[in-house]
Coordinates of C-alpha atoms in Angstrom, one line a residue:
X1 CA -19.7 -14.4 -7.7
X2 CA -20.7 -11.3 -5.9
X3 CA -23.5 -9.5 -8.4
X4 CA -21.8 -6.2 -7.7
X5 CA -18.6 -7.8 -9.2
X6 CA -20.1 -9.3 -11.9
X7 CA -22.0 -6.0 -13.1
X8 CA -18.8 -4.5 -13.1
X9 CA -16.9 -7.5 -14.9
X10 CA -19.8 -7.4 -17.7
X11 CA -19.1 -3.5 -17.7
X12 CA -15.7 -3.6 -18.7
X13 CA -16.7 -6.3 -21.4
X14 CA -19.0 -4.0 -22.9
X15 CA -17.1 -1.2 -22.9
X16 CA -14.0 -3.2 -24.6
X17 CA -17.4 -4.3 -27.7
X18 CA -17.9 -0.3 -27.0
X19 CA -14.2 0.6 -28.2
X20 CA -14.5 -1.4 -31.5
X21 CA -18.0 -0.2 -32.5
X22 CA -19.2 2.9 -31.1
X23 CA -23.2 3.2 -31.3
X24 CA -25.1 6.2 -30.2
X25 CA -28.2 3.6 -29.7
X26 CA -26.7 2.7 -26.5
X27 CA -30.2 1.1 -24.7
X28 CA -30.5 -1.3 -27.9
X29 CA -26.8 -2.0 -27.6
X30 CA -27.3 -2.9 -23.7
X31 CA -30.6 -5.2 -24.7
X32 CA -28.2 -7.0 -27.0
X33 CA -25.4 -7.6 -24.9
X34 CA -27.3 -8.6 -22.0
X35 CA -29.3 -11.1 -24.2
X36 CA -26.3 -12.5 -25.7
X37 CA -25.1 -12.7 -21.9
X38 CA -27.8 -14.8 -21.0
X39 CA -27.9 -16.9 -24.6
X40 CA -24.2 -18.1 -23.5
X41 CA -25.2 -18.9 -20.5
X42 CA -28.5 -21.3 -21.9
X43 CA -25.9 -22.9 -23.5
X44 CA -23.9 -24.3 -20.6
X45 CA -25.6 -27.0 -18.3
X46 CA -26.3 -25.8 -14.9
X47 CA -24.7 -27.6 -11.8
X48 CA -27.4 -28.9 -10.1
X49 CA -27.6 -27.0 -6.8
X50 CA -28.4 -23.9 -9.4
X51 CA -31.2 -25.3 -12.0
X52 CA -34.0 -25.1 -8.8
X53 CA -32.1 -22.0 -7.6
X54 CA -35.2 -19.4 -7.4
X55 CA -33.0 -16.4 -6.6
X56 CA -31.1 -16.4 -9.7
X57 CA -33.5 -14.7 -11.9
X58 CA -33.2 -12.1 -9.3
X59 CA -29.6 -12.0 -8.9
X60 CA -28.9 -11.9 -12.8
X61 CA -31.5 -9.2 -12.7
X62 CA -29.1 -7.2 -9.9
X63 CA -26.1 -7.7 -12.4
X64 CA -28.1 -5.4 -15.0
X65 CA -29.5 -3.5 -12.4
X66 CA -26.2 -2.7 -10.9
X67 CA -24.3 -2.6 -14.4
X68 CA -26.2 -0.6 -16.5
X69 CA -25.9 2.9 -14.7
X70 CA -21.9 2.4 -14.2
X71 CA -21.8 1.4 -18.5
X72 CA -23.8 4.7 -19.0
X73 CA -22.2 6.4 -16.8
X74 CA -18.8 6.3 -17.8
X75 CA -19.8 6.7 -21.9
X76 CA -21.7 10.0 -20.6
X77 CA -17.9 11.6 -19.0
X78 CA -15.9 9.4 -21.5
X79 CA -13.8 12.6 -22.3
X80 CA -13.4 13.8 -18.7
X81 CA -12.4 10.2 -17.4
X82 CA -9.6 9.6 -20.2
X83 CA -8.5 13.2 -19.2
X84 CA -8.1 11.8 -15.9
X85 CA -6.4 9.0 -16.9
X86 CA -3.9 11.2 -19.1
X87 CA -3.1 13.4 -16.0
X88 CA -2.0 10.5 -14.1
X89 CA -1.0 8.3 -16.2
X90 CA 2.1 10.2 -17.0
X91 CA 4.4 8.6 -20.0
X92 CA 1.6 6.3 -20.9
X93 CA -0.6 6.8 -24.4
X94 CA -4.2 6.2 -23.3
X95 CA -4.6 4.2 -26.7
X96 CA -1.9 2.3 -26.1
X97 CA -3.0 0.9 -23.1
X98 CA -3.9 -2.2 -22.6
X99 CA -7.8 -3.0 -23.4
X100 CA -8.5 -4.3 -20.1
X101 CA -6.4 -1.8 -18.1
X102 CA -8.0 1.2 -19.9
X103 CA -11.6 0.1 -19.3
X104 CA -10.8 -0.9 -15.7
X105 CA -9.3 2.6 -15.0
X106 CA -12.3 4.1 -17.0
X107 CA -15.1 2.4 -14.4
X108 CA -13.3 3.0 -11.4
X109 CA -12.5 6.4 -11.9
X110 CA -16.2 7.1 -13.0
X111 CA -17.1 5.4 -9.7
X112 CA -14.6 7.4 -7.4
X113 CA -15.9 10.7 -9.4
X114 CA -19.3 9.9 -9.7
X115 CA -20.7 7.8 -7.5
X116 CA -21.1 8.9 -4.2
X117 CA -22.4 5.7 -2.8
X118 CA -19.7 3.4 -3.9
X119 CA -16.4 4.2 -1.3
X120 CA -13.6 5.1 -3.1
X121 CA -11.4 2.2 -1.9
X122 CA -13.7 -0.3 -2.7
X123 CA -13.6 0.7 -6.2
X124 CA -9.7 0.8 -6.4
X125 CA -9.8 -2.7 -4.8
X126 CA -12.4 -4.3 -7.5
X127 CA -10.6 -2.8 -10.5
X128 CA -6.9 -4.0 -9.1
X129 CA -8.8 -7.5 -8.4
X130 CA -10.4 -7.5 -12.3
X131 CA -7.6 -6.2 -13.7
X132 CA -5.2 -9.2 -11.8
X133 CA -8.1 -11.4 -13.0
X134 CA -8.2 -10.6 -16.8
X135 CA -4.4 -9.6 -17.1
X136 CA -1.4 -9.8 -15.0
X137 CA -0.2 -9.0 -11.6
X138 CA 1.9 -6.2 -13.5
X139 CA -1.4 -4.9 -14.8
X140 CA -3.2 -5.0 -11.5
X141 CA 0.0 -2.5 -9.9
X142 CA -0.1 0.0 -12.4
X143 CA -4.4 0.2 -12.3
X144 CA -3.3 0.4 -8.5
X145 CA -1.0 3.2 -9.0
X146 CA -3.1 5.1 -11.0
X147 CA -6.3 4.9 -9.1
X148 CA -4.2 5.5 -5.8
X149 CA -2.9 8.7 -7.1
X150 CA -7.0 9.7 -8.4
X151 CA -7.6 8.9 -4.6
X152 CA -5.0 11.4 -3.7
X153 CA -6.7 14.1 -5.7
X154 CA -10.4 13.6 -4.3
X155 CA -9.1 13.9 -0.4
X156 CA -6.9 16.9 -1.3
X157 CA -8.9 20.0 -0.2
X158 CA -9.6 22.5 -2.6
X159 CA -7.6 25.8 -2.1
X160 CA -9.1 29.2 -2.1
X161 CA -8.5 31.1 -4.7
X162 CA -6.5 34.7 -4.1
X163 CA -7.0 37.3 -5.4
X164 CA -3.9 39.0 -7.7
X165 CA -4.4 42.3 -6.0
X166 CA -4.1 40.8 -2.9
X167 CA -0.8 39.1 -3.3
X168 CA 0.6 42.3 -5.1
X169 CA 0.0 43.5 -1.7
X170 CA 1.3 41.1 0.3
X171 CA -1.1 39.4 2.0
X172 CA -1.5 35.8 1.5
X173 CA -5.0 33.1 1.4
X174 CA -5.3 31.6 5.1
X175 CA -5.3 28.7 2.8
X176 CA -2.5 29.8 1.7
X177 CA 0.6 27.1 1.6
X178 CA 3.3 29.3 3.5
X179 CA 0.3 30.2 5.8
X180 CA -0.4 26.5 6.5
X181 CA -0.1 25.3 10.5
X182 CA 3.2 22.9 10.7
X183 CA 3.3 20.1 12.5
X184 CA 6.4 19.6 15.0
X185 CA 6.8 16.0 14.7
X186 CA 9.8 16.6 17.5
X187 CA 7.3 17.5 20.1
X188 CA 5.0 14.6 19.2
X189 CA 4.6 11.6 21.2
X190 CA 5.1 7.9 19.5
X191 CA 1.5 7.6 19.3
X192 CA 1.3 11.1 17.8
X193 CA 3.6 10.5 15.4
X194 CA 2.4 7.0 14.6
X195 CA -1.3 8.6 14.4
X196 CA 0.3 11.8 12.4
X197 CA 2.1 9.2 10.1
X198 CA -0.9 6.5 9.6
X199 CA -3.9 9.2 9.2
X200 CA -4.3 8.6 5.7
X201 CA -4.9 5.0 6.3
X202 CA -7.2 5.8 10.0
X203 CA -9.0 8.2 7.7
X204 CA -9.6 5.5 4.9
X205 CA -10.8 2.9 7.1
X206 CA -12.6 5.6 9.5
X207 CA -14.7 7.1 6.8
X208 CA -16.1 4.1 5.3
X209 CA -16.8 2.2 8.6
X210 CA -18.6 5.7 9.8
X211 CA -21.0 5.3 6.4
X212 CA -21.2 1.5 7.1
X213 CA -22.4 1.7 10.7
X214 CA -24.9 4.5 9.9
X215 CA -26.6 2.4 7.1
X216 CA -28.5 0.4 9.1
X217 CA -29.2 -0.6 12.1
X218 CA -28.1 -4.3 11.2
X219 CA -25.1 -5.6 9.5
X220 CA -26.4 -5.9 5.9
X221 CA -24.8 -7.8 3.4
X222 CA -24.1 -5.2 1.4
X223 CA -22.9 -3.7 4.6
X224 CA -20.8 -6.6 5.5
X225 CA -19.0 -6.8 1.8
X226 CA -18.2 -2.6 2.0
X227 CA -16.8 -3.7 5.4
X228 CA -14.7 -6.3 4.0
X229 CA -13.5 -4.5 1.0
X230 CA -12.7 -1.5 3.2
X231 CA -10.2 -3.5 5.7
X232 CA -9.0 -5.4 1.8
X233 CA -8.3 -1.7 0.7
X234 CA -6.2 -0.6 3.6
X235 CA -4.1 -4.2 3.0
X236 CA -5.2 -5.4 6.4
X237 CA -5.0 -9.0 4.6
X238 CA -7.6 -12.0 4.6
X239 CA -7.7 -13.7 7.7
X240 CA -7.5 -10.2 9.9
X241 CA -10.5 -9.3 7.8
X242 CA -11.9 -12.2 8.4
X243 CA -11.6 -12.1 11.9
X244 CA -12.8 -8.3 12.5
X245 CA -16.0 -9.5 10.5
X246 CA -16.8 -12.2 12.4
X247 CA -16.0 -10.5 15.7
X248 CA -18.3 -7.4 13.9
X249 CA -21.4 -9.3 13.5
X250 CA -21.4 -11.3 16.5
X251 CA -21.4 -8.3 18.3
X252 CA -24.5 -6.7 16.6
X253 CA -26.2 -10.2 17.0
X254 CA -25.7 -9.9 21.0
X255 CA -26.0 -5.5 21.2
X256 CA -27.5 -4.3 18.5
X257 CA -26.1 -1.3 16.4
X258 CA -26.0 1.3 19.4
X259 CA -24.0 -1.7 21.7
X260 CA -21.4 -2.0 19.0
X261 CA -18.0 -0.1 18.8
X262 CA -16.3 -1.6 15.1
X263 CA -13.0 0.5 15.7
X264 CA -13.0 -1.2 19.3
X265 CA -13.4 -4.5 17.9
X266 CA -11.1 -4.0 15.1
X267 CA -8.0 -2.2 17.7
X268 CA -8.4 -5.2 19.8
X269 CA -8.1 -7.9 16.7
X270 CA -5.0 -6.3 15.2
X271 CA -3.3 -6.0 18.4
X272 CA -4.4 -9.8 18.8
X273 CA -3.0 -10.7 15.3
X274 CA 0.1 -9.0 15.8
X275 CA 0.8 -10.2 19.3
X276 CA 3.7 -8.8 21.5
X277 CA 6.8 -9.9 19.5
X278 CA 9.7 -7.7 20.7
X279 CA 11.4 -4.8 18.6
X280 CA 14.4 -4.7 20.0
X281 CA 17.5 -4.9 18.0
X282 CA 19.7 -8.2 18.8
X283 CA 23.1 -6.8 20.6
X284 CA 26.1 -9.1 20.7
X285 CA 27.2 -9.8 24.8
X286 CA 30.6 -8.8 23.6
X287 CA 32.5 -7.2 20.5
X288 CA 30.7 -6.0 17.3
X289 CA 26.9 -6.4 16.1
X290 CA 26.6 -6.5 12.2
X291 CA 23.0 -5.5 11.1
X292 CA 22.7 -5.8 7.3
X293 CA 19.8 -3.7 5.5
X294 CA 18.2 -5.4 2.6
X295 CA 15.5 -3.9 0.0
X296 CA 14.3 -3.1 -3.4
X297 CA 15.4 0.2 -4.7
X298 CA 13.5 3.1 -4.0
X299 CA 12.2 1.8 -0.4
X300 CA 14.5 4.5 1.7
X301 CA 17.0 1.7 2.6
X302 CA 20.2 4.7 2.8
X303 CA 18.2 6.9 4.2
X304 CA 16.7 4.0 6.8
X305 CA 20.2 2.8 7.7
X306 CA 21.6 6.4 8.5
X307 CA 18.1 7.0 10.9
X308 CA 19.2 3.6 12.3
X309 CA 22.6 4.4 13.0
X310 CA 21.7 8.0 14.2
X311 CA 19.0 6.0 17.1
X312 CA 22.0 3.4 18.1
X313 CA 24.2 6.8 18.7
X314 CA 21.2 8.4 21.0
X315 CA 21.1 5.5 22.9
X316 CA 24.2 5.5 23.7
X317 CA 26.1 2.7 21.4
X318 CA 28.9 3.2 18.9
X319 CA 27.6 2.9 15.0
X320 CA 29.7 2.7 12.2
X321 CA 28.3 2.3 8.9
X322 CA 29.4 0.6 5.4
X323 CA 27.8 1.9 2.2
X324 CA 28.0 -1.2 0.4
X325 CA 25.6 -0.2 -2.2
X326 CA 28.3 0.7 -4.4
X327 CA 26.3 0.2 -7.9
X328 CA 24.6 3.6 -7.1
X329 CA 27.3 6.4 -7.0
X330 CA 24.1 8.5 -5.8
X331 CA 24.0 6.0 -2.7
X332 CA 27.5 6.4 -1.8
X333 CA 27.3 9.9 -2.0
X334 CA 23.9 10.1 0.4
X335 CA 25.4 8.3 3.5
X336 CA 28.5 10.3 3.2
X337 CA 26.4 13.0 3.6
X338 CA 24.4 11.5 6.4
X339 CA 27.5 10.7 7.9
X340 CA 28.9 13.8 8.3
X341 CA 25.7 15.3 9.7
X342 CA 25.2 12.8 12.0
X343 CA 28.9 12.4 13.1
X344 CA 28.6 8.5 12.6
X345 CA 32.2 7.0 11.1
X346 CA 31.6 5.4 7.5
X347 CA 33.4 3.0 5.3
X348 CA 32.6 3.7 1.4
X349 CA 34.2 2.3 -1.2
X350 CA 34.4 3.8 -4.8
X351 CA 31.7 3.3 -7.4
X352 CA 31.4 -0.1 -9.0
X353 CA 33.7 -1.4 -6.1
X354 CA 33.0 -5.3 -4.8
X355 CA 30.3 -4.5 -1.7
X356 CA 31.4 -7.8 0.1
X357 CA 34.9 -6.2 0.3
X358 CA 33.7 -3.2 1.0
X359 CA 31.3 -4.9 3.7
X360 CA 35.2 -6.7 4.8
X361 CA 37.1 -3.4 5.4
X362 CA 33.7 -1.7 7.2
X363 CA 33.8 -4.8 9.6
X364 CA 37.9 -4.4 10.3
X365 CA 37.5 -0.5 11.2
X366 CA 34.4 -0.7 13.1
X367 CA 36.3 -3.8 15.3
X368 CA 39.1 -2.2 15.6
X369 CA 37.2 1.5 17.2
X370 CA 35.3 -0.9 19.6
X371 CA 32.4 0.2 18.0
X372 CA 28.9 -1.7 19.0
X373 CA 27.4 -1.7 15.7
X374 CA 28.1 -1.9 11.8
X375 CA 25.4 -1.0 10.0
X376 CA 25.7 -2.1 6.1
X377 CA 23.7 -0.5 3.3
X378 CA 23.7 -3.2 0.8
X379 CA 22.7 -2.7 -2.9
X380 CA 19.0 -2.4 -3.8
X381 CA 18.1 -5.6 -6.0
X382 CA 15.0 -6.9 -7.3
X383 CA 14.1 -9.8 -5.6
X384 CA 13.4 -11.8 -8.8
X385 CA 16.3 -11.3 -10.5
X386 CA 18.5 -14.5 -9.0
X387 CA 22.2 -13.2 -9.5
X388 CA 21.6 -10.0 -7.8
X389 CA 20.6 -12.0 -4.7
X390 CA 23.3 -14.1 -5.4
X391 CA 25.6 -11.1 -5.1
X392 CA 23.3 -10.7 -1.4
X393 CA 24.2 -14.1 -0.7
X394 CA 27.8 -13.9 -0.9
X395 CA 28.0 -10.6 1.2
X396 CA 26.7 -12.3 4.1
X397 CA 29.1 -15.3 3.4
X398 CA 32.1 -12.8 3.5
X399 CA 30.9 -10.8 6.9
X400 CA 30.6 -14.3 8.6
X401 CA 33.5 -15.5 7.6
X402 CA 35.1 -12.6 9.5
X403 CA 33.0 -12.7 12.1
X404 CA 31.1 -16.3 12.7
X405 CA 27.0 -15.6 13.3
X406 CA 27.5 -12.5 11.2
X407 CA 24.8 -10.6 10.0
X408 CA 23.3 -10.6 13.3
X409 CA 20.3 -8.9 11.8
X410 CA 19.1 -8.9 8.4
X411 CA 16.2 -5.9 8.1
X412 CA 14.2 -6.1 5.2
X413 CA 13.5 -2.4 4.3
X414 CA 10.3 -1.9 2.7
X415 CA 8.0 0.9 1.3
X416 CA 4.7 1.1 2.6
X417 CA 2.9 2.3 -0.5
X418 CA 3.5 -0.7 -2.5
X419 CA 0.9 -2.6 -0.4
X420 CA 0.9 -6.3 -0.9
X421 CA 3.8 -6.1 -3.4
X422 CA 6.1 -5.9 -0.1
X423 CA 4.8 -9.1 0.6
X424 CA 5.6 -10.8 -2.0
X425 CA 9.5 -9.0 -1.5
X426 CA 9.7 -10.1 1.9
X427 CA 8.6 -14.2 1.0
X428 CA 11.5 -13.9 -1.8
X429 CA 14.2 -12.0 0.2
X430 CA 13.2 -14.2 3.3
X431 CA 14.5 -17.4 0.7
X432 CA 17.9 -15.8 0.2
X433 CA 18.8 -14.1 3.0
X434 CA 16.9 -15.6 6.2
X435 CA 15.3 -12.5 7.6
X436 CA 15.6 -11.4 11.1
X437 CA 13.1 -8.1 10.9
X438 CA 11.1 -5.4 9.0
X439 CA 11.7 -1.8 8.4
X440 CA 8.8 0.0 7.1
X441 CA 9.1 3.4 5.8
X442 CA 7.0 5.8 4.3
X443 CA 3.7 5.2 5.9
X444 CA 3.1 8.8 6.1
X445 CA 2.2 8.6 2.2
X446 CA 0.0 5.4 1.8
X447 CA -3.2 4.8 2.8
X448 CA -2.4 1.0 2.9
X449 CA -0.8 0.8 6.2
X450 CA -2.3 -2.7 7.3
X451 CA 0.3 -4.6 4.9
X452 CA 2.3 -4.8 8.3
X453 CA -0.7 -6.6 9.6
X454 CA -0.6 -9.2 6.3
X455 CA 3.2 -9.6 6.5
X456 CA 3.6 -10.7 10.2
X457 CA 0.9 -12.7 10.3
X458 CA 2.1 -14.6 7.3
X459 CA 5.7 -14.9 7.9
X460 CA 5.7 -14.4 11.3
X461 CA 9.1 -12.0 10.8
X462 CA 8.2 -9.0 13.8
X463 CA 8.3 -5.1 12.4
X464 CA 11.1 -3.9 14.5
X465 CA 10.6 -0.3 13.3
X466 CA 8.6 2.1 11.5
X467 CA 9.2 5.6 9.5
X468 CA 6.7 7.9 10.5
X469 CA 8.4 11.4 8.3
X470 CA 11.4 12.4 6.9
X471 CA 13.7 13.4 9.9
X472 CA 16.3 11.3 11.4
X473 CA 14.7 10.8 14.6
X474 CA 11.4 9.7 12.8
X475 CA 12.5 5.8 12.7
X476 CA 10.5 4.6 15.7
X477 CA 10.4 0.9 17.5
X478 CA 7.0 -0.9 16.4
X479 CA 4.5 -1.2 19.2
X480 CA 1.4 -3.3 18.1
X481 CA -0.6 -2.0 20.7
X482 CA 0.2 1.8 19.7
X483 CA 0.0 0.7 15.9
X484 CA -3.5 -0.6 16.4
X485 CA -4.5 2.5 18.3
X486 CA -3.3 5.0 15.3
X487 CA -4.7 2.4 12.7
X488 CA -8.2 2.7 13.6
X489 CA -8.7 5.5 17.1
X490 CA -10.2 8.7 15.7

């Protein structure tokens, strides 16, 4: 184990003995703990490759070195951190929380506030890995969404204050929020947009490879871990990482610090990883294309499939869409509206209505318009909960039935921001409902954008478009090469 993760795994167990039995003697209460740490470990037989190990005196000696500031540290603002944690924690009592989880978010947020040499994402991605360690996936999600919004804070610049006489007047802060520049996304190239839409994740990974390089003028260990944890953070996924390392210190073995561009290397090994898959929908030589749109709820799936619909229509095709999602009368409701403002035909049935009949009638209008595409906007389900994708399941049964091959496509819809979670959706969906493509929306608000990276190398399912905003012409085709570019080109 990594002595920088073990300081803080020891941390956390101190401040959990800390909790019980406060002690304002806190250099005798460190002696102890530490003594006791090494007492338990006297008591266990070494493997053998470690009793003539001469750097372990050294390393356990890092632990403490390493630990002891961070424990200090984060009894000295204990008040300010669980203030912190109270503001972003929303519904949730502090002292209700979970031991581990409240210690975990106590460290971490002491590091992000604190510690100036300890990047903020490499913090959030030691507490989610403890946390995952010591308690549940659940518990390592909602440490994640905690610290991600703490994140969010520390990059927001600070406004200006105005003075009230000056507002009485009229005149507003040039930091003002109604004085603030907008950005014309309709102006915007697709690399601008993808770069406009990815710059919390390019200025992540920018910012702590800018601190790594200028550390040393060799690839340090310590350099090489903050590298690592860096591409971890932005959910770039193992073997990517793994690959931009070694690619990373074989170049400063051959040129030297000055020779070696990282963002170079680490454009080219994304592009690599994600290779040249195409993003084009599939179109049907003759009659009607069904594209079915599957996702959790909450992942912009309506919204998606009315952006969709809206692109078919500027390219010249004929859309129609069903709003199958007829356990949310609010979902109904939203592509009704998106259908009038678009001028795209809809099918919707009434609320609680069967969506594979729904789906049925959809398929029998759009056939009989000669439309080119039917577009259906199934329910949102949880992907562990069986008879919900059982109700998936029969949907698809019902549309071929009417139409053998039907769906054509099957587009998993997925939110950026949950990170790896959308991994883990797109293996389960992938079971029920073979899937044909990725939609990922909402990278303009995460600063985990490699997950797209993680999810096509594993599954080999292509990204056949991204959202990059919040108006219907922001759905654009994935480009790998124009991804990597945003992802990492200053």
């Amino acid at each position: 184990m990594r002595p920088r993760r073990e300081a803080r795994e020891k941390a956390i167990q101190f401040l959990f003995q800390f909790d019980l039995n406060p002690t304002s003697k806190l250099d005798e209460a460190l002696d102890r703990f530490w003594g006791s740490q090494r007492n338990a470990k006297a008591d266990k037989p070494a493997p053998p490759d470690e009793q003539t190990d001469e750097g372990a005196t050294a390393e356990k000696s890092a632990v403490r070195l390493f630990g002891d500031p961070l424990i200090k540290g984060v009894i000295e603002h204990l008040k300010e951190i669980d203030q912190t944690i109270k503001q972003h924690a929303k519904n949730w009592d502090i002292n209700r929380m979970a031991v581990v989880d409240r210690n975990v978010l106590r460290l971490a947020i002491y590091e992000m506030h604190h510690r100036d040499d300890i990047p903020p994402v490499v913090s959030i991605n030691e507490a989610v890995d403890i946390s995952k360690r010591f308690s549940t996936e659940d518990s390592g999600r909602f440490v994640n969404g905690i610290l991600d919004r703490v994140k969010q804070d520390l990059m927001r610049p600070a406004r200006t204050p105005v003075p009230k006489s000056a507002w009485q007047i009229g005149i507003r802060s040039p930091t003002s929020p109604k004085t603030q520049p907008t950005i014309n996304m309709h102006s915007m190239s697709l690399f601008q947009k993808l770069k406009e839409g990815l710059k919390k994740t390019q200025a992540s990974l920018s910012q702590e490879i800018r601190r790594i390089v200028t550390l040393s003028p060799k690839l340090t260990k310590e350099g090489s871990e903050d590298l690592e944890a860096a591409l971890l953070g932005a959910d770039l996924g193992l073997p990517i990482t793994q690959r931009i390392l070694a690619a990373t210190k074989s170049a400063y073995e051959t040129q030297g610090r000055d020779g070696v561009n990282i963002f170079g290397i680490a454009t080219r090994e994304v592009e690599a990883a994600l290779g040249q898959k195409s993003a084009t929908l599939t179109k049907q030589p003759k009659g009607l294309t069904i594209i079915s749109l599957v996702g959790v709820n909450g992942t912009g799936k309506t919204t998606t499939c009315a952006k969709l619909a809206n692109r078919l229509k500027e390219s010249g095709s004929k859309p129609w869409m069903a709003a199958c999602d007829t356990f949310r009368a609010a979902a109904i409701d939203q592509l009704k509206l998106w259908s009038e403002r678009l001028e795209i035909p809809i099918t919707a049935g009434a609320y609680g209505a069967d969506p594979a009949s729904v789906a049925h009638d959809a398929l029998s209008a759009a056939a009989a318009k000669n439309c080119d595409y039917l577009l259906i906007d199934t329910a949102g389900r949880l992907h562990t909960k069986h008879n919900l994708m059982k109700e998936l399941e029969k949907l698809h049964r019902v549309t071929s039935k009417k139409l053998p091959g039907a769906p054509h496509e099957v587009l998993l819809v997925i939110d950026a921001t949950t990170g790896m979670n959308a991994l883990n959706q797109a293996r389960e969906f992938n079971k029920t409902a073979p899937l044909t493509g990725l939609i990922l929306t909402k990278l303009d608000g995460t600063s985990r954008g490699g997950m797209i990276v993680s999810i096509q190398q594993e599954l080999d399912i292509p990204v056949k478009f991204i959202g990059v905003g919040e108006q219907a012409d922001d759905l654009q085709p994935f480009q790998a090469k124009e991804f990597a570019k945003a992802l990492f080109v200053e």
